[in-house]
GROMACS .gro file of C-alpha atoms in nm:
model
  388
    1UNK     CA    1  -1.368  -5.978  -5.287
    2UNK     CA    2  -1.223  -6.284  -5.451
    3UNK     CA    3  -0.964  -6.083  -5.584
    4UNK     CA    4  -0.863  -5.953  -5.230
    5UNK     CA    5  -0.848  -6.291  -5.073
    6UNK     CA    6  -0.617  -6.411  -5.320
    7UNK     CA    7  -0.428  -6.095  -5.329
    8UNK     CA    8  -0.441  -6.167  -4.911
    9UNK     CA    9  -0.390  -6.516  -4.924
   10UNK     CA   10  -0.073  -6.436  -5.136
   11UNK     CA   11   0.039  -6.174  -4.899
   12UNK     CA   12   0.068  -6.420  -4.605
   13UNK     CA   13   0.298  -6.655  -4.813
   14UNK     CA   14   0.610  -6.709  -4.623
   15UNK     CA   15   0.904  -6.728  -4.846
   16UNK     CA   16   1.128  -6.969  -4.656
   17UNK     CA   17   0.712  -7.173  -4.696
   18UNK     CA   18   0.737  -7.116  -5.083
   19UNK     CA   19   1.064  -7.227  -5.132
   20UNK     CA   20   1.022  -7.563  -4.911
   21UNK     CA   21   0.731  -7.593  -5.136
   22UNK     CA   22   0.826  -7.584  -5.440
   23UNK     CA   23   1.140  -7.803  -5.299
   24UNK     CA   24   0.880  -8.060  -5.275
   25UNK     CA   25   0.692  -7.979  -5.574
   26UNK     CA   26   0.931  -7.983  -5.786
   27UNK     CA   27   1.102  -8.308  -5.631
   28UNK     CA   28   0.786  -8.475  -5.658
   29UNK     CA   29   0.701  -8.463  -6.015
   30UNK     CA   30   1.050  -8.538  -6.104
   31UNK     CA   31   0.967  -8.880  -5.916
   32UNK     CA   32   0.659  -8.926  -6.083
   33UNK     CA   33   0.818  -8.879  -6.430
   34UNK     CA   34   1.153  -9.090  -6.392
   35UNK     CA   35   1.022  -9.311  -6.234
   36UNK     CA   36   1.152  -9.612  -5.954
   37UNK     CA   37   1.496  -9.649  -6.101
   38UNK     CA   38   1.537  -9.315  -6.172
   39UNK     CA   39   1.468  -9.112  -5.853
   40UNK     CA   40   1.632  -9.426  -5.685
   41UNK     CA   41   1.947  -9.324  -5.855
   42UNK     CA   42   1.833  -8.946  -5.748
   43UNK     CA   43   1.805  -9.043  -5.445
   44UNK     CA   44   2.124  -9.279  -5.374
   45UNK     CA   45   2.341  -8.985  -5.561
   46UNK     CA   46   2.183  -8.733  -5.346
   47UNK     CA   47   2.205  -8.917  -5.032
   48UNK     CA   48   2.580  -8.948  -5.186
   49UNK     CA   49   2.642  -8.604  -5.197
   50UNK     CA   50   2.562  -8.556  -4.872
   51UNK     CA   51   2.778  -8.751  -4.684
   52UNK     CA   52   3.073  -8.657  -4.959
   53UNK     CA   53   2.984  -8.294  -4.845
   54UNK     CA   54   3.011  -8.350  -4.523
   55UNK     CA   55   3.357  -8.599  -4.515
   56UNK     CA   56   3.477  -8.289  -4.731
   57UNK     CA   57   3.410  -8.025  -4.464
   58UNK     CA   58   3.502  -8.251  -4.178
   59UNK     CA   59   3.878  -8.314  -4.347
   60UNK     CA   60   3.888  -7.950  -4.436
   61UNK     CA   61   3.909  -7.810  -4.139
   62UNK     CA   62   4.135  -8.142  -3.927
   63UNK     CA   63   4.360  -8.019  -4.251
   64UNK     CA   64   4.373  -7.657  -4.181
   65UNK     CA   65   4.390  -7.690  -3.832
   66UNK     CA   66   4.688  -7.873  -3.862
   67UNK     CA   67   4.838  -7.673  -4.185
   68UNK     CA   68   4.741  -7.332  -4.025
   69UNK     CA   69   4.998  -7.284  -3.775
   70UNK     CA   70   5.236  -7.387  -4.006
   71UNK     CA   71   5.155  -7.173  -4.358
   72UNK     CA   72   5.241  -6.892  -4.089
   73UNK     CA   73   5.591  -6.966  -3.952
   74UNK     CA   74   5.635  -7.013  -4.371
   75UNK     CA   75   5.518  -6.728  -4.447
   76UNK     CA   76   5.652  -6.524  -4.173
   77UNK     CA   77   6.010  -6.617  -4.276
   78UNK     CA   78   5.907  -6.614  -4.679
   79UNK     CA   79   5.717  -6.323  -4.747
   80UNK     CA   80   5.972  -5.991  -4.723
   81UNK     CA   81   5.821  -5.638  -4.838
   82UNK     CA   82   6.112  -5.465  -5.090
   83UNK     CA   83   6.208  -5.131  -4.922
   84UNK     CA   84   6.068  -4.962  -5.255
   85UNK     CA   85   5.774  -4.804  -5.486
   86UNK     CA   86   5.506  -5.076  -5.512
   87UNK     CA   87   5.316  -5.085  -5.842
   88UNK     CA   88   4.959  -5.099  -5.787
   89UNK     CA   89   4.941  -5.557  -5.856
   90UNK     CA   90   5.240  -5.537  -5.583
   91UNK     CA   91   5.081  -5.387  -5.361
   92UNK     CA   92   4.764  -5.606  -5.418
   93UNK     CA   93   4.989  -5.905  -5.408
   94UNK     CA   94   5.209  -5.836  -5.066
   95UNK     CA   95   4.840  -5.646  -4.892
   96UNK     CA   96   4.690  -6.026  -4.963
   97UNK     CA   97   5.037  -6.214  -4.816
   98UNK     CA   98   5.078  -6.038  -4.580
   99UNK     CA   99   4.781  -6.049  -4.453
  100UNK     CA  100   4.711  -6.423  -4.502
  101UNK     CA  101   5.080  -6.407  -4.246
  102UNK     CA  102   4.945  -6.169  -4.027
  103UNK     CA  103   4.550  -6.257  -3.987
  104UNK     CA  104   4.451  -6.591  -3.904
  105UNK     CA  105   4.067  -6.534  -3.978
  106UNK     CA  106   4.129  -6.504  -4.343
  107UNK     CA  107   4.398  -6.751  -4.332
  108UNK     CA  108   4.183  -7.024  -4.212
  109UNK     CA  109   3.924  -6.919  -4.422
  110UNK     CA  110   4.146  -6.924  -4.743
  111UNK     CA  111   4.279  -7.232  -4.632
  112UNK     CA  112   3.974  -7.410  -4.581
  113UNK     CA  113   3.792  -7.330  -4.848
  114UNK     CA  114   4.112  -7.462  -5.081
  115UNK     CA  115   4.143  -7.739  -4.917
  116UNK     CA  116   3.736  -7.829  -4.964
  117UNK     CA  117   3.801  -7.777  -5.301
  118UNK     CA  118   4.085  -8.033  -5.306
  119UNK     CA  119   3.933  -8.295  -5.158
  120UNK     CA  120   3.593  -8.213  -5.370
  121UNK     CA  121   3.803  -8.253  -5.688
  122UNK     CA  122   3.932  -8.592  -5.562
  123UNK     CA  123   3.577  -8.719  -5.459
  124UNK     CA  124   3.463  -8.631  -5.783
  125UNK     CA  125   3.678  -8.895  -5.927
  126UNK     CA  126   3.538  -9.203  -5.758
  127UNK     CA  127   3.163  -9.037  -5.829
  128UNK     CA  128   3.186  -9.232  -6.186
  129UNK     CA  129   3.229  -9.554  -6.002
  130UNK     CA  130   2.951  -9.541  -5.782
  131UNK     CA  131   2.739  -9.428  -6.071
  132UNK     CA  132   2.863  -9.741  -6.292
  133UNK     CA  133   2.776  -9.964  -5.940
  134UNK     CA  134   2.400  -9.829  -5.909
  135UNK     CA  135   2.366  -9.849  -6.271
  136UNK     CA  136   2.432 -10.227  -6.310
  137UNK     CA  137   2.265 -10.285  -5.972
  138UNK     CA  138   1.944 -10.155  -6.116
  139UNK     CA  139   1.971 -10.275  -6.452
  140UNK     CA  140   1.979 -10.681  -6.289
  141UNK     CA  141   1.686 -10.596  -6.081
  142UNK     CA  142   1.479 -10.454  -6.376
  143UNK     CA  143   1.590 -10.772  -6.569
  144UNK     CA  144   1.450 -11.018  -6.331
  145UNK     CA  145   1.160 -10.814  -6.289
  146UNK     CA  146   0.833 -11.011  -6.535
  147UNK     CA  147   0.724 -10.875  -6.805
  148UNK     CA  148   0.370 -10.962  -6.815
  149UNK     CA  149   0.206 -10.604  -6.718
  150UNK     CA  150   0.381 -10.331  -6.851
  151UNK     CA  151   0.127 -10.096  -6.796
  152UNK     CA  152   0.104 -10.151  -6.427
  153UNK     CA  153   0.463 -10.177  -6.421
  154UNK     CA  154   0.525  -9.811  -6.511
  155UNK     CA  155   0.253  -9.692  -6.264
  156UNK     CA  156   0.376  -9.887  -5.964
  157UNK     CA  157   0.720  -9.742  -6.125
  158UNK     CA  158   0.564  -9.391  -6.068
  159UNK     CA  159   0.414  -9.436  -5.705
  160UNK     CA  160   0.708  -9.565  -5.574
  161UNK     CA  161   0.931  -9.267  -5.835
  162UNK     CA  162   0.660  -9.035  -5.686
  163UNK     CA  163   0.759  -9.145  -5.290
  164UNK     CA  164   1.078  -9.176  -5.378
  165UNK     CA  165   1.110  -8.821  -5.519
  166UNK     CA  166   0.957  -8.652  -5.226
  167UNK     CA  167   1.185  -8.827  -5.001
  168UNK     CA  168   1.454  -8.667  -5.208
  169UNK     CA  169   1.244  -8.314  -5.170
  170UNK     CA  170   1.249  -8.369  -4.806
  171UNK     CA  171   1.601  -8.435  -4.851
  172UNK     CA  172   1.678  -8.074  -5.013
  173UNK     CA  173   1.429  -7.870  -4.774
  174UNK     CA  174   1.635  -7.975  -4.508
  175UNK     CA  175   1.923  -7.895  -4.664
  176UNK     CA  176   1.810  -7.581  -4.701
  177UNK     CA  177   1.641  -7.492  -4.355
  178UNK     CA  178   1.941  -7.599  -4.236
  179UNK     CA  179   2.151  -7.330  -4.401
  180UNK     CA  180   1.934  -7.048  -4.303
  181UNK     CA  181   2.003  -7.196  -3.943
  182UNK     CA  182   2.367  -7.167  -3.999
  183UNK     CA  183   2.370  -6.808  -4.161
  184UNK     CA  184   2.087  -6.676  -3.887
  185UNK     CA  185   2.292  -6.831  -3.632
  186UNK     CA  186   2.634  -6.652  -3.739
  187UNK     CA  187   2.469  -6.336  -3.868
  188UNK     CA  188   2.186  -6.204  -3.647
  189UNK     CA  189   2.239  -5.842  -3.775
  190UNK     CA  190   2.223  -5.956  -4.174
  191UNK     CA  191   2.009  -5.953  -4.440
  192UNK     CA  192   1.646  -6.036  -4.438
  193UNK     CA  193   1.700  -6.238  -4.100
  194UNK     CA  194   1.421  -6.121  -3.884
  195UNK     CA  195   1.170  -6.225  -4.162
  196UNK     CA  196   1.354  -6.572  -4.186
  197UNK     CA  197   1.313  -6.625  -3.825
  198UNK     CA  198   0.939  -6.485  -3.871
  199UNK     CA  199   0.893  -6.792  -4.047
  200UNK     CA  200   0.660  -7.030  -3.916
  201UNK     CA  201   0.815  -7.353  -4.141
  202UNK     CA  202   1.184  -7.183  -4.009
  203UNK     CA  203   1.116  -7.166  -3.647
  204UNK     CA  204   0.961  -7.507  -3.650
  205UNK     CA  205   1.247  -7.636  -3.787
  206UNK     CA  206   1.501  -7.415  -3.618
  207UNK     CA  207   1.349  -7.521  -3.254
  208UNK     CA  208   1.475  -7.982  -3.400
  209UNK     CA  209   1.806  -7.750  -3.489
  210UNK     CA  210   1.933  -7.599  -3.203
  211UNK     CA  211   1.920  -7.861  -2.979
  212UNK     CA  212   2.147  -8.034  -3.243
  213UNK     CA  213   2.339  -7.725  -3.315
  214UNK     CA  214   2.289  -7.478  -3.062
  215UNK     CA  215   2.610  -7.556  -2.832
  216UNK     CA  216   2.812  -7.486  -3.152
  217UNK     CA  217   2.633  -7.136  -3.244
  218UNK     CA  218   2.512  -7.015  -2.980
  219UNK     CA  219   2.633  -6.697  -2.906
  220UNK     CA  220   2.913  -6.749  -3.174
  221UNK     CA  221   2.692  -6.504  -3.415
  222UNK     CA  222   2.804  -6.170  -3.273
  223UNK     CA  223   3.145  -6.280  -3.167
  224UNK     CA  224   3.196  -6.385  -3.546
  225UNK     CA  225   3.082  -6.072  -3.704
  226UNK     CA  226   3.244  -5.846  -3.435
  227UNK     CA  227   3.540  -6.095  -3.573
  228UNK     CA  228   3.517  -6.087  -3.908
  229UNK     CA  229   3.476  -5.656  -3.968
  230UNK     CA  230   3.740  -5.623  -3.720
  231UNK     CA  231   3.994  -5.824  -3.949
  232UNK     CA  232   3.810  -5.706  -4.269
  233UNK     CA  233   3.946  -5.284  -4.133
  234UNK     CA  234   4.233  -5.418  -4.060
  235UNK     CA  235   4.318  -5.619  -4.437
  236UNK     CA  236   4.203  -5.254  -4.565
  237UNK     CA  237   4.456  -5.091  -4.332
  238UNK     CA  238   4.706  -5.259  -4.458
  239UNK     CA  239   4.683  -5.063  -4.760
  240UNK     CA  240   4.830  -4.777  -4.565
  241UNK     CA  241   5.160  -5.057  -4.511
  242UNK     CA  242   5.209  -5.104  -4.875
  243UNK     CA  243   5.172  -4.753  -4.976
  244UNK     CA  244   5.406  -4.634  -4.720
  245UNK     CA  245   5.664  -4.919  -4.773
  246UNK     CA  246   5.859  -4.691  -5.024
  247UNK     CA  247   6.049  -4.452  -4.827
  248UNK     CA  248   6.128  -4.105  -4.964
  249UNK     CA  249   6.565  -4.036  -4.922
  250UNK     CA  250   6.454  -3.706  -4.707
  251UNK     CA  251   6.270  -3.944  -4.437
  252UNK     CA  252   6.527  -4.189  -4.393
  253UNK     CA  253   6.841  -3.937  -4.408
  254UNK     CA  254   6.601  -3.764  -4.136
  255UNK     CA  255   6.549  -4.096  -3.914
  256UNK     CA  256   6.899  -4.199  -3.987
  257UNK     CA  257   6.979  -3.859  -3.824
  258UNK     CA  258   6.781  -3.894  -3.506
  259UNK     CA  259   6.854  -4.285  -3.390
  260UNK     CA  260   7.277  -4.199  -3.488
  261UNK     CA  261   7.285  -4.210  -3.124
  262UNK     CA  262   7.090  -4.480  -3.003
  263UNK     CA  263   7.193  -4.816  -2.973
  264UNK     CA  264   6.959  -5.047  -2.917
  265UNK     CA  265   6.611  -5.114  -3.065
  266UNK     CA  266   6.449  -4.909  -2.842
  267UNK     CA  267   6.678  -4.634  -2.796
  268UNK     CA  268   6.603  -4.596  -3.195
  269UNK     CA  269   6.214  -4.651  -3.131
  270UNK     CA  270   6.219  -4.404  -2.829
  271UNK     CA  271   6.433  -4.157  -3.033
  272UNK     CA  272   6.184  -4.176  -3.299
  273UNK     CA  273   5.876  -4.133  -3.094
  274UNK     CA  274   6.038  -3.807  -2.934
  275UNK     CA  275   6.126  -3.601  -3.241
  276UNK     CA  276   5.786  -3.653  -3.380
  277UNK     CA  277   5.649  -3.576  -3.066
  278UNK     CA  278   5.791  -3.250  -3.094
  279UNK     CA  279   5.777  -3.174  -3.478
  280UNK     CA  280   5.468  -3.253  -3.577
  281UNK     CA  281   5.141  -3.071  -3.452
  282UNK     CA  282   4.809  -3.210  -3.451
  283UNK     CA  283   4.594  -3.073  -3.725
  284UNK     CA  284   4.308  -2.940  -3.551
  285UNK     CA  285   4.128  -2.810  -3.860
  286UNK     CA  286   4.144  -3.171  -4.086
  287UNK     CA  287   3.993  -3.309  -3.745
  288UNK     CA  288   3.733  -3.084  -3.751
  289UNK     CA  289   3.620  -3.125  -4.095
  290UNK     CA  290   3.619  -3.452  -4.110
  291UNK     CA  291   3.404  -3.478  -3.759
  292UNK     CA  292   3.127  -3.158  -3.884
  293UNK     CA  293   3.142  -3.196  -4.285
  294UNK     CA  294   3.229  -3.530  -4.371
  295UNK     CA  295   3.592  -3.432  -4.543
  296UNK     CA  296   3.882  -3.657  -4.507
  297UNK     CA  297   4.184  -3.523  -4.672
  298UNK     CA  298   4.435  -3.771  -4.763
  299UNK     CA  299   4.779  -3.727  -4.666
  300UNK     CA  300   5.063  -3.965  -4.694
  301UNK     CA  301   5.396  -3.944  -4.500
  302UNK     CA  302   5.575  -3.665  -4.700
  303UNK     CA  303   5.280  -3.464  -4.662
  304UNK     CA  304   5.311  -3.501  -4.292
  305UNK     CA  305   5.686  -3.503  -4.304
  306UNK     CA  306   5.704  -3.171  -4.513
  307UNK     CA  307   5.383  -2.925  -4.352
  308UNK     CA  308   5.486  -3.101  -4.005
  309UNK     CA  309   5.099  -3.150  -3.942
  310UNK     CA  310   4.858  -3.452  -3.949
  311UNK     CA  311   4.627  -3.665  -3.724
  312UNK     CA  312   4.709  -3.940  -3.557
  313UNK     CA  313   4.665  -4.208  -3.830
  314UNK     CA  314   4.913  -3.952  -4.048
  315UNK     CA  315   5.163  -3.937  -3.777
  316UNK     CA  316   5.165  -4.300  -3.713
  317UNK     CA  317   5.191  -4.353  -4.074
  318UNK     CA  318   5.510  -4.127  -4.086
  319UNK     CA  319   5.661  -4.307  -3.731
  320UNK     CA  320   5.610  -4.611  -3.929
  321UNK     CA  321   5.799  -4.517  -4.235
  322UNK     CA  322   6.103  -4.368  -4.017
  323UNK     CA  323   6.110  -4.645  -3.778
  324UNK     CA  324   6.129  -4.930  -4.101
  325UNK     CA  325   6.390  -4.678  -4.293
  326UNK     CA  326   6.638  -4.785  -3.973
  327UNK     CA  327   6.607  -5.133  -3.943
  328UNK     CA  328   6.269  -5.156  -3.688
  329UNK     CA  329   5.962  -5.393  -3.744
  330UNK     CA  330   5.690  -5.157  -3.683
  331UNK     CA  331   5.337  -5.167  -3.786
  332UNK     CA  332   5.014  -4.915  -3.733
  333UNK     CA  333   4.760  -5.021  -3.527
  334UNK     CA  334   4.363  -4.829  -3.562
  335UNK     CA  335   4.094  -4.868  -3.286
  336UNK     CA  336   3.953  -4.644  -3.037
  337UNK     CA  337   4.149  -4.369  -2.767
  338UNK     CA  338   4.058  -4.241  -2.451
  339UNK     CA  339   3.908  -3.889  -2.571
  340UNK     CA  340   3.986  -3.746  -2.184
  341UNK     CA  341   3.606  -3.706  -2.067
  342UNK     CA  342   3.526  -4.037  -1.991
  343UNK     CA  343   3.512  -4.186  -2.372
  344UNK     CA  344   3.642  -4.289  -2.687
  345UNK     CA  345   3.698  -4.222  -3.021
  346UNK     CA  346   3.870  -4.345  -3.305
  347UNK     CA  347   4.215  -4.330  -3.296
  348UNK     CA  348   4.492  -4.482  -3.452
  349UNK     CA  349   4.862  -4.569  -3.316
  350UNK     CA  350   5.224  -4.774  -3.341
  351UNK     CA  351   5.301  -5.086  -3.233
  352UNK     CA  352   5.731  -5.187  -3.248
  353UNK     CA  353   5.919  -5.511  -3.240
  354UNK     CA  354   6.179  -5.484  -2.950
  355UNK     CA  355   6.364  -5.822  -2.959
  356UNK     CA  356   6.219  -6.146  -3.020
  357UNK     CA  357   5.900  -6.363  -2.932
  358UNK     CA  358   5.521  -6.279  -3.030
  359UNK     CA  359   5.569  -6.056  -2.684
  360UNK     CA  360   5.822  -5.814  -2.788
  361UNK     CA  361   5.584  -5.596  -2.972
  362UNK     CA  362   5.584  -5.279  -2.701
  363UNK     CA  363   5.277  -4.972  -2.779
  364UNK     CA  364   5.394  -4.625  -2.821
  365UNK     CA  365   5.145  -4.328  -2.912
  366UNK     CA  366   5.310  -4.056  -3.113
  367UNK     CA  367   5.022  -3.824  -3.126
  368UNK     CA  368   5.009  -3.811  -2.769
  369UNK     CA  369   5.374  -3.706  -2.688
  370UNK     CA  370   5.311  -3.389  -2.568
  371UNK     CA  371   5.035  -3.491  -2.335
  372UNK     CA  372   5.291  -3.737  -2.153
  373UNK     CA  373   5.516  -3.999  -2.154
  374UNK     CA  374   5.348  -4.292  -2.407
  375UNK     CA  375   5.599  -4.479  -2.532
  376UNK     CA  376   5.484  -4.847  -2.390
  377UNK     CA  377   5.357  -4.670  -2.048
  378UNK     CA  378   5.214  -4.926  -1.742
  379UNK     CA  379   4.814  -4.910  -1.863
  380UNK     CA  380   4.828  -4.823  -2.184
  381UNK     CA  381   4.555  -5.104  -2.309
  382UNK     CA  382   4.291  -4.873  -2.059
  383UNK     CA  383   4.327  -4.569  -2.305
  384UNK     CA  384   4.374  -4.765  -2.662
  385UNK     CA  385   4.159  -5.060  -2.726
  386UNK     CA  386   4.278  -5.217  -3.059
  387UNK     CA  387   4.051  -5.336  -3.337
  388UNK     CA  388   4.091  -5.767  -3.256
   0.00000   0.00000   0.00000
C-alpha cells in the first residue's frame, strides 16, 4: 500500500511544477552555502543579466526593423545567380542568399539573431566593470561590520543568503514559466503543449501573464506557425531554382527559336507559355502513382523537355529554365490549384516579371494551357492559392 501510494504521488507530479520546485530549492541551497555576500552578488548579476537581455532584445528588434528593408534592397542588386551548372556548395550558398533576399521572415530572423549576439558581446565588455564595482561595495560593507560574534555572523549570513537565494530562484522560475508561455502562445500545436497547459503551476502563472502579453501574442500562434511553415516550404522549393540554373544548350536554343519574333518581355513570356502548353503533355501515370501509391519520380527540366511530358512542377520548372535563357526574370510558385470539383489540390505554376516594380509580376499556368487561356487572366487568384 505504501509503495502504491508513492507511485501514485509520483505519477501525479507535474513536470512544470517539479522544475519550478527544483529551481527554488537549488537557489535556496546555493544561497545558504554562499551566504549573504555571495548571494547578493549572484542576485545582482541575475537582475543585471535580465536587464541586459531585455535591452538587447529591444535594440535588436529596432535595428532589424530598420536594416532589413535596406538589406533586401542591397541583396537584390548584389546577388546574381550565374547561368551555369552549380556545385553542391554553390547551390547551398545561392539558396541561402536568395532566400535571405526574397523571404522577409527568414531575413528578419537571421538579422535579429546576429544583432542580438553582437549587442550581447558588447554588453559582455561592460560586465567586468560591474563585477569590480559590486565586489568593492561588498568588501567595504564587510569591513565596517564588527567581528565580535563570527559564528552569529555566519548564521545570519546564511539566513540572509537563503532569502536572497529564494528570491533568485523565484526570478529563475518566472523566466522559465514566461518562456513556456511564449512557446505555448506561438506554437499552440507544438510538442508537449497540451501537458504544459494542463499544469496547475503554469495555468496560474499564465493567468497573470496573459493581461501583460496577451494582446501581443493572442492569435499570433497559428498565423506565426503557418508563416514559418510556408516560408520553409518556399526555401526548400528554392533548391529547384538553384539546380535549374544550368541551362542546357538544346533548351536554350529552343527558347530562342520560340521567342525569335517576340519584341517585348510579355510577348516572350506568352510565346513560351503557348509552346509548352501545346508540346508538353500532362503525365497522368506519374500523378496517379504518387496519389495512389506514394511513389514520386523526381524529374529535371531536360527530362521533361526530352520526354515531352510531366506534372505541374515539372512543366513549371521547364518554363522557368526556358524563360531565364531568353533574359526573363521568372519564378516557380507552389500552392493549391482548383480541381474542377469545388476543391483544391497541390499545384505549381509560374510568375514572370514584366516591367519594373513589385506589381510587375504576372502569373501564368502552362500546365492548364490546353484548358483555356491561363496567361495572366482575370481572377487567376480565385483558382490558384499560393503558399504565403
